[in-house]
PDB file of C-alpha atoms in Angstrom:
ATOM      1  CA  LYS A 201      72.141 107.316 164.373  1.00  0.00           C
ATOM      2  CA  ILE A 202      75.303 109.220 165.351  1.00  0.00           C
ATOM      3  CA  LEU A 203      73.916 110.056 168.799  1.00  0.00           C
ATOM      4  CA  LEU A 204      72.547 106.580 169.442  1.00  0.00           C
ATOM      5  CA  GLU A 205      75.516 104.581 168.204  1.00  0.00           C
ATOM      6  CA  THR A 206      78.620 106.700 168.895  1.00  0.00           C
ATOM      7  CA  GLN A 207      80.205 108.692 171.730  1.00  0.00           C
ATOM      8  CA  ILE A 208      79.415 112.034 170.049  1.00  0.00           C
ATOM      9  CA  ASN A 209      77.540 114.483 172.297  1.00  0.00           C
ATOM     10  CA  PRO A 210      74.408 116.281 171.020  1.00  0.00           C
ATOM     11  CA  GLU A 211      76.099 119.687 171.426  1.00  0.00           C
ATOM     12  CA  ASN A 212      78.834 118.556 168.987  1.00  0.00           C
ATOM     13  CA  ILE A 213      76.366 118.321 166.113  1.00  0.00           C
ATOM     14  CA  LEU A 214      75.398 121.197 163.853  1.00  0.00           C
ATOM     15  CA  ALA A 215      72.386 120.832 161.547  1.00  0.00           C
ATOM     16  CA  LEU A 216      71.838 123.578 158.959  1.00  0.00           C
ATOM     17  CA  THR A 217      68.847 124.249 156.739  1.00  0.00           C
ATOM     18  CA  PHE A 218      67.436 127.087 154.628  1.00  0.00           C
ATOM     19  CA  THR A 219      64.232 128.001 156.462  1.00  0.00           C
ATOM     20  CA  GLU A 220      63.009 128.412 160.038  1.00  0.00           C
ATOM     21  CA  ASN A 221      60.172 125.962 159.272  1.00  0.00           C
ATOM     22  CA  ALA A 222      62.629 123.281 158.179  1.00  0.00           C
ATOM     23  CA  ALA A 223      64.727 123.831 161.335  1.00  0.00           C
ATOM     24  CA  HIS A 224      61.600 123.492 163.488  1.00  0.00           C
ATOM     25  CA  GLU A 225      60.553 120.317 161.642  1.00  0.00           C
ATOM     26  CA  MET A 226      64.049 118.868 162.053  1.00  0.00           C
ATOM     27  CA  ARG A 227      64.000 119.495 165.808  1.00  0.00           C
ATOM     28  CA  LYS A 228      60.498 117.947 166.079  1.00  0.00           C
ATOM     29  CA  ARG A 229      61.610 114.778 164.291  1.00  0.00           C
ATOM     30  CA  LEU A 230      64.771 114.563 166.361  1.00  0.00           C
ATOM     31  CA  LEU A 231      62.701 114.891 169.567  1.00  0.00           C
ATOM     32  CA  SER A 232      60.621 111.886 168.534  1.00  0.00           C
ATOM     33  CA  ILE A 233      63.798 109.845 167.949  1.00  0.00           C
ATOM     34  CA  ILE A 234      66.144 110.804 170.815  1.00  0.00           C
ATOM     35  CA  GLY A 235      63.964 112.764 173.225  1.00  0.00           C
ATOM     36  CA  GLN A 236      65.161 115.801 175.208  1.00  0.00           C
ATOM     37  CA  ASP A 237      68.733 115.550 173.875  1.00  0.00           C
ATOM     38  CA  ALA A 238      67.326 117.045 170.659  1.00  0.00           C
ATOM     39  CA  TYR A 239      67.358 120.452 172.408  1.00  0.00           C
ATOM     40  CA  ARG A 240      71.139 120.169 172.838  1.00  0.00           C
ATOM     41  CA  VAL A 241      71.736 119.767 169.077  1.00  0.00           C
ATOM     42  CA  GLU A 242      72.403 123.053 167.237  1.00  0.00           C
ATOM     43  CA  ILE A 243      69.665 123.176 164.577  1.00  0.00           C
ATOM     44  CA  THR A 244      69.473 126.472 162.729  1.00  0.00           C
ATOM     45  CA  THR A 245      69.277 128.195 159.353  1.00  0.00           C
ATOM     46  CA  PHE A 246      72.447 129.065 157.438  1.00  0.00           C
ATOM     47  CA  HIS A 247      71.772 132.769 157.976  1.00  0.00           C
ATOM     48  CA  SER A 248      71.150 132.429 161.732  1.00  0.00           C
ATOM     49  CA  PHE A 249      74.306 130.343 162.071  1.00  0.00           C
ATOM     50  CA  CYS A 250      76.370 132.941 160.193  1.00  0.00           C
ATOM     51  CA  ASN A 251      74.859 135.749 162.247  1.00  0.00           C
ATOM     52  CA  MET A 252      75.816 133.873 165.433  1.00  0.00           C
ATOM     53  CA  ILE A 253      79.396 133.337 164.176  1.00  0.00           C
ATOM     54  CA  ILE A 254      79.724 137.048 163.328  1.00  0.00           C
ATOM     55  CA  LYS A 255      78.392 138.170 166.720  1.00  0.00           C
ATOM     56  CA  LYS A 256      80.635 135.765 168.639  1.00  0.00           C
ATOM     57  CA  ASN A 257      83.730 136.782 166.635  1.00  0.00           C
ATOM     58  CA  GLN A 258      83.224 140.493 166.073  1.00  0.00           C
ATOM     59  CA  GLU A 259      86.930 141.253 165.845  1.00  0.00           C
ATOM     60  CA  GLU A 260      87.145 138.960 162.794  1.00  0.00           C
ATOM     61  CA  PHE A 261      84.193 140.691 161.108  1.00  0.00           C
ATOM     62  CA  SER A 262      84.939 144.343 161.889  1.00  0.00           C
ATOM     63  CA  GLU A 263      83.952 145.466 158.365  1.00  0.00           C
ATOM     64  CA  MET A 264      80.587 143.767 158.609  1.00  0.00           C
ATOM     65  CA  ILE A 265      79.922 144.888 162.187  1.00  0.00           C
ATOM     66  CA  SER A 266      80.468 148.513 161.138  1.00  0.00           C
ATOM     67  CA  SER A 267      78.153 148.111 158.125  1.00  0.00           C
ATOM     68  CA  GLU A 268      74.382 148.330 157.846  1.00  0.00           C
ATOM     69  CA  ASN A 269      72.201 145.347 156.996  1.00  0.00           C
ATOM     70  CA  ILE A 270      69.688 146.050 154.212  1.00  0.00           C
ATOM     71  CA  ASN A 271      66.306 144.433 153.586  1.00  0.00           C
ATOM     72  CA  GLU A 272      64.865 143.117 150.306  1.00  0.00           C
ATOM     73  CA  LEU A 273      63.154 146.410 149.434  1.00  0.00           C
ATOM     74  CA  GLU A 274      66.416 148.349 149.839  1.00  0.00           C
ATOM     75  CA  GLN A 275      68.221 145.712 147.793  1.00  0.00           C
ATOM     76  CA  LEU A 276      65.687 146.115 144.962  1.00  0.00           C
ATOM     77  CA  SER A 277      66.099 149.886 145.060  1.00  0.00           C
ATOM     78  CA  ILE A 278      69.915 149.678 144.910  1.00  0.00           C
ATOM     79  CA  LEU A 279      69.785 147.202 142.020  1.00  0.00           C
ATOM     80  CA  GLU A 280      67.303 149.355 140.120  1.00  0.00           C
ATOM     81  CA  LYS A 281      69.629 152.375 140.374  1.00  0.00           C
ATOM     82  CA  ILE A 282      72.575 150.249 139.246  1.00  0.00           C
ATOM     83  CA  MET A 283      70.614 148.906 136.273  1.00  0.00           C
ATOM     84  CA  GLU A 284      69.648 152.482 135.340  1.00  0.00           C
ATOM     85  CA  SER A 285      73.311 153.487 135.284  1.00  0.00           C
ATOM     86  CA  LEU A 286      74.598 150.620 133.103  1.00  0.00           C
ATOM     87  CA  PRO A 287      74.374 150.250 129.295  1.00  0.00           C
ATOM     88  CA  LEU A 288      72.184 147.141 129.426  1.00  0.00           C
ATOM     89  CA  VAL A 289      70.420 145.671 126.388  1.00  0.00           C
ATOM     90  CA  LYS A 290      69.392 142.093 127.217  1.00  0.00           C
ATOM     91  CA  LEU A 291      68.255 143.013 130.732  1.00  0.00           C
ATOM     92  CA  ARG A 292      66.220 145.941 129.433  1.00  0.00           C
ATOM     93  CA  PRO A 293      63.633 144.403 127.068  1.00  0.00           C
ATOM     94  CA  LEU A 294      61.862 147.059 124.959  1.00  0.00           C
ATOM     95  CA  GLY A 295      63.535 149.681 127.155  1.00  0.00           C
ATOM     96  CA  ASP A 296      61.618 148.507 130.249  1.00  0.00           C
ATOM     97  CA  LEU A 297      64.109 149.123 133.058  1.00  0.00           C
ATOM     98  CA  THR A 298      62.151 147.457 135.859  1.00  0.00           C
ATOM     99  CA  TYR A 299      61.193 144.239 134.033  1.00  0.00           C
ATOM    100  CA  TYR A 300      64.288 142.324 135.177  1.00  0.00           C
ATOM    101  CA  VAL A 301      65.013 144.015 138.534  1.00  0.00           C
ATOM    102  CA  LYS A 302      63.366 141.304 140.673  1.00  0.00           C
ATOM    103  CA  PRO A 303      64.782 138.375 138.611  1.00  0.00           C
ATOM    104  CA  VAL A 304      68.242 139.999 138.787  1.00  0.00           C
ATOM    105  CA  MET A 305      67.936 140.307 142.571  1.00  0.00           C
ATOM    106  CA  ASN A 306      66.925 136.631 142.788  1.00  0.00           C
ATOM    107  CA  ALA A 307      69.860 135.644 140.545  1.00  0.00           C
ATOM    108  CA  VAL A 308      72.357 137.683 142.619  1.00  0.00           C
ATOM    109  CA  ASN A 309      71.037 136.135 145.834  1.00  0.00           C
ATOM    110  CA  GLU A 310      71.194 132.631 144.340  1.00  0.00           C
ATOM    111  CA  LEU A 311      74.782 133.182 143.163  1.00  0.00           C
ATOM    112  CA  LYS A 312      75.769 134.307 146.657  1.00  0.00           C
ATOM    113  CA  ARG A 313      73.989 131.341 148.273  1.00  0.00           C
ATOM    114  CA  GLU A 314      76.022 129.074 145.977  1.00  0.00           C
ATOM    115  CA  ASN A 315      79.209 130.961 146.967  1.00  0.00           C
ATOM    116  CA  ILE A 316      79.756 132.231 143.418  1.00  0.00           C
ATOM    117  CA  SER A 317      81.570 135.570 143.373  1.00  0.00           C
ATOM    118  CA  PRO A 318      81.542 137.956 140.384  1.00  0.00           C
ATOM    119  CA  LYS A 319      85.056 136.705 139.518  1.00  0.00           C
ATOM    120  CA  LEU A 320      83.940 133.071 139.571  1.00  0.00           C
ATOM    121  CA  LEU A 321      80.881 133.907 137.442  1.00  0.00           C
ATOM    122  CA  GLU A 322      83.098 135.723 134.939  1.00  0.00           C
ATOM    123  CA  GLU A 323      85.441 132.728 134.660  1.00  0.00           C
ATOM    124  CA  GLY A 324      82.495 130.351 134.235  1.00  0.00           C
ATOM    125  CA  LEU A 325      80.966 132.473 131.465  1.00  0.00           C
ATOM    126  CA  GLU A 326      84.308 132.761 129.645  1.00  0.00           C
ATOM    127  CA  ASN A 327      84.821 128.981 129.776  1.00  0.00           C
ATOM    128  CA  PHE A 328      81.255 128.258 128.655  1.00  0.00           C
ATOM    129  CA  GLU A 329      81.497 130.699 125.733  1.00  0.00           C
ATOM    130  CA  LYS A 330      84.889 129.329 124.676  1.00  0.00           C
ATOM    131  CA  THR A 331      83.555 125.748 124.773  1.00  0.00           C
ATOM    132  CA  LEU A 332      80.412 126.716 122.857  1.00  0.00           C
ATOM    133  CA  LEU A 333      82.268 128.592 120.111  1.00  0.00           C
ATOM    134  CA  SER A 334      84.762 125.742 119.641  1.00  0.00           C
ATOM    135  CA  ARG A 335      82.042 123.206 118.775  1.00  0.00           C
ATOM    136  CA  GLU A 336      82.503 121.584 115.376  1.00  0.00           C
ATOM    137  CA  ASP A 337      78.766 121.513 114.651  1.00  0.00           C
ATOM    138  CA  LEU A 338      78.197 125.220 115.466  1.00  0.00           C
ATOM    139  CA  TYR A 339      77.101 126.187 111.933  1.00  0.00           C
ATOM    140  CA  HIS A 340      74.778 124.634 109.366  1.00  0.00           C
ATOM    141  CA  GLU A 341      76.832 122.903 106.679  1.00  0.00           C
ATOM    142  CA  LYS A 342      74.171 122.632 103.984  1.00  0.00           C
ATOM    143  CA  GLY A 343      70.698 123.748 103.007  1.00  0.00           C
ATOM    144  CA  ALA A 344      69.090 127.184 103.137  1.00  0.00           C
ATOM    145  CA  HIS A 345      70.850 128.042 106.395  1.00  0.00           C
ATOM    146  CA  LYS A 346      74.355 127.005 105.310  1.00  0.00           C
ATOM    147  CA  GLY A 347      76.996 129.041 107.165  1.00  0.00           C
ATOM    148  CA  LYS A 348      74.538 130.289 109.792  1.00  0.00           C
ATOM    149  CA  MET A 349      74.802 129.387 113.455  1.00  0.00           C
ATOM    150  CA  LYS A 350      72.360 126.702 114.563  1.00  0.00           C
ATOM    151  CA  ALA A 351      69.353 127.970 116.527  1.00  0.00           C
ATOM    152  CA  GLU A 352      70.162 126.113 119.763  1.00  0.00           C
ATOM    153  CA  TYR A 353      73.663 127.626 119.829  1.00  0.00           C
ATOM    154  CA  GLN A 354      72.296 131.101 119.059  1.00  0.00           C
ATOM    155  CA  LYS A 355      70.010 130.659 122.075  1.00  0.00           C
ATOM    156  CA  SER A 356      72.949 129.590 124.266  1.00  0.00           C
ATOM    157  CA  LEU A 357      75.014 132.544 123.043  1.00  0.00           C
ATOM    158  CA  SER A 358      72.124 134.890 123.815  1.00  0.00           C
ATOM    159  CA  GLY A 359      71.975 133.396 127.331  1.00  0.00           C
ATOM    160  CA  ILE A 360      75.705 134.056 127.743  1.00  0.00           C
ATOM    161  CA  GLU A 361      75.223 137.700 126.683  1.00  0.00           C
ATOM    162  CA  LYS A 362      72.380 138.070 129.192  1.00  0.00           C
ATOM    163  CA  ASN A 363      74.546 136.598 131.938  1.00  0.00           C
ATOM    164  CA  LYS A 364      77.399 138.941 131.015  1.00  0.00           C
ATOM    165  CA  GLU A 365      75.029 141.816 131.745  1.00  0.00           C
ATOM    166  CA  LEU A 366      74.051 140.119 135.007  1.00  0.00           C
ATOM    167  CA  LEU A 367      77.783 139.972 135.796  1.00  0.00           C
ATOM    168  CA  LEU A 368      78.061 143.752 135.214  1.00  0.00           C
ATOM    169  CA  VAL A 369      75.180 144.378 137.630  1.00  0.00           C
ATOM    170  CA  PHE A 370      76.488 141.867 140.198  1.00  0.00           C
ATOM    171  CA  THR A 371      80.018 143.365 140.127  1.00  0.00           C
ATOM    172  CA  LYS A 372      78.763 146.943 140.532  1.00  0.00           C
ATOM    173  CA  TYR A 373      76.306 145.873 143.238  1.00  0.00           C
ATOM    174  CA  GLN A 374      79.079 144.289 145.336  1.00  0.00           C
ATOM    175  CA  LYS A 375      81.342 147.333 144.804  1.00  0.00           C
ATOM    176  CA  ASP A 376      78.591 149.828 145.720  1.00  0.00           C
ATOM    177  CA  MET A 377      77.567 147.844 148.801  1.00  0.00           C
ATOM    178  CA  LYS A 378      81.131 147.846 150.086  1.00  0.00           C
ATOM    179  CA  GLU A 379      81.575 151.564 149.411  1.00  0.00           C
ATOM    180  CA  LYS A 380      78.268 152.430 151.112  1.00  0.00           C
ATOM    181  CA  LYS A 381      79.095 150.140 154.069  1.00  0.00           C
ATOM    182  CA  LYS A 382      76.013 147.985 153.551  1.00  0.00           C
ATOM    183  CA  TYR A 383      75.436 144.246 153.329  1.00  0.00           C
ATOM    184  CA  ASP A 384      72.566 141.901 152.536  1.00  0.00           C
ATOM    185  CA  TYR A 385      71.705 138.605 154.211  1.00  0.00           C
ATOM    186  CA  ASN A 386      73.669 136.533 151.723  1.00  0.00           C
ATOM    187  CA  ASP A 387      76.824 138.589 152.290  1.00  0.00           C
ATOM    188  CA  MET A 388      76.866 137.078 155.782  1.00  0.00           C
ATOM    189  CA  LEU A 389      77.233 133.615 154.234  1.00  0.00           C
ATOM    190  CA  LEU A 390      80.088 134.717 151.969  1.00  0.00           C
ATOM    191  CA  GLU A 391      81.930 136.503 154.787  1.00  0.00           C
ATOM    192  CA  VAL A 392      81.706 133.509 157.115  1.00  0.00           C
ATOM    193  CA  ILE A 393      82.827 131.109 154.357  1.00  0.00           C
ATOM    194  CA  GLU A 394      85.823 133.362 153.639  1.00  0.00           C
ATOM    195  CA  LYS A 395      86.786 133.500 157.330  1.00  0.00           C
ATOM    196  CA  PHE A 396      86.448 129.715 157.607  1.00  0.00           C
ATOM    197  CA  LYS A 397      88.841 129.369 154.657  1.00  0.00           C
ATOM    198  CA  LEU A 398      91.359 131.682 156.358  1.00  0.00           C
ATOM    199  CA  HIS A 399      90.888 130.311 159.894  1.00  0.00           C
TER     200      HIS A 399
END
C-alpha cells in the first residue's frame, strides 16, 4: 500500500521478521503484489539485520567485533557451569542440575529478545512481589486454613522465587560472557538497540 500509493521508494522500507522462512514468504507475497520492486525492499530477520548493522558500523561495536560468537551448544555448556556454581533450589528439583538448563537457556534468550536486561527483570520481580504481598485477600480469614496464605498466592510467590533464581543465572551469564569476550545471537539485538538509543 505504501509503495503503490505514496512517493516512498522500495529501498526506504525495512521489513523484519523472526525466521528466514517468514522473510522468504514475505518477499514472495510482495513479488505477487508489486513485482520486481519487491527485490529492492530490505526484508530480513532481526538477527541478520543486526549483524549487518554491526558489520557496517564496526567502530561503534568494537567490543562485539573483538568478541567470539557462541552457538547454542556452547551457551548450554556455559549455563550449566553457572548453574553448578550457584546455590539454586527451585531450579534444581530433587538435586537434578541439568533438569532446568534448557528451559533456563530458552528463558534467557526470550528475555533478551524482549529487550529485558537483568536489571529490568529484577525491578519487575520486585514490583510484582510488592504488589502480591500488599493484597488484602492474601490470607484465609476463616475456616481450617485461617491465617495461612491462599494457595494461588503461594503459587505466585513460588514463581517469583523461581524467577529470582533465573535472575541470578541471567546476571552471572551476562557478566561471564562479557569477561570471556563472548556473545550469543541475542546479544546482537541488545547491542544494536543500545546503539540506536545512543545514536
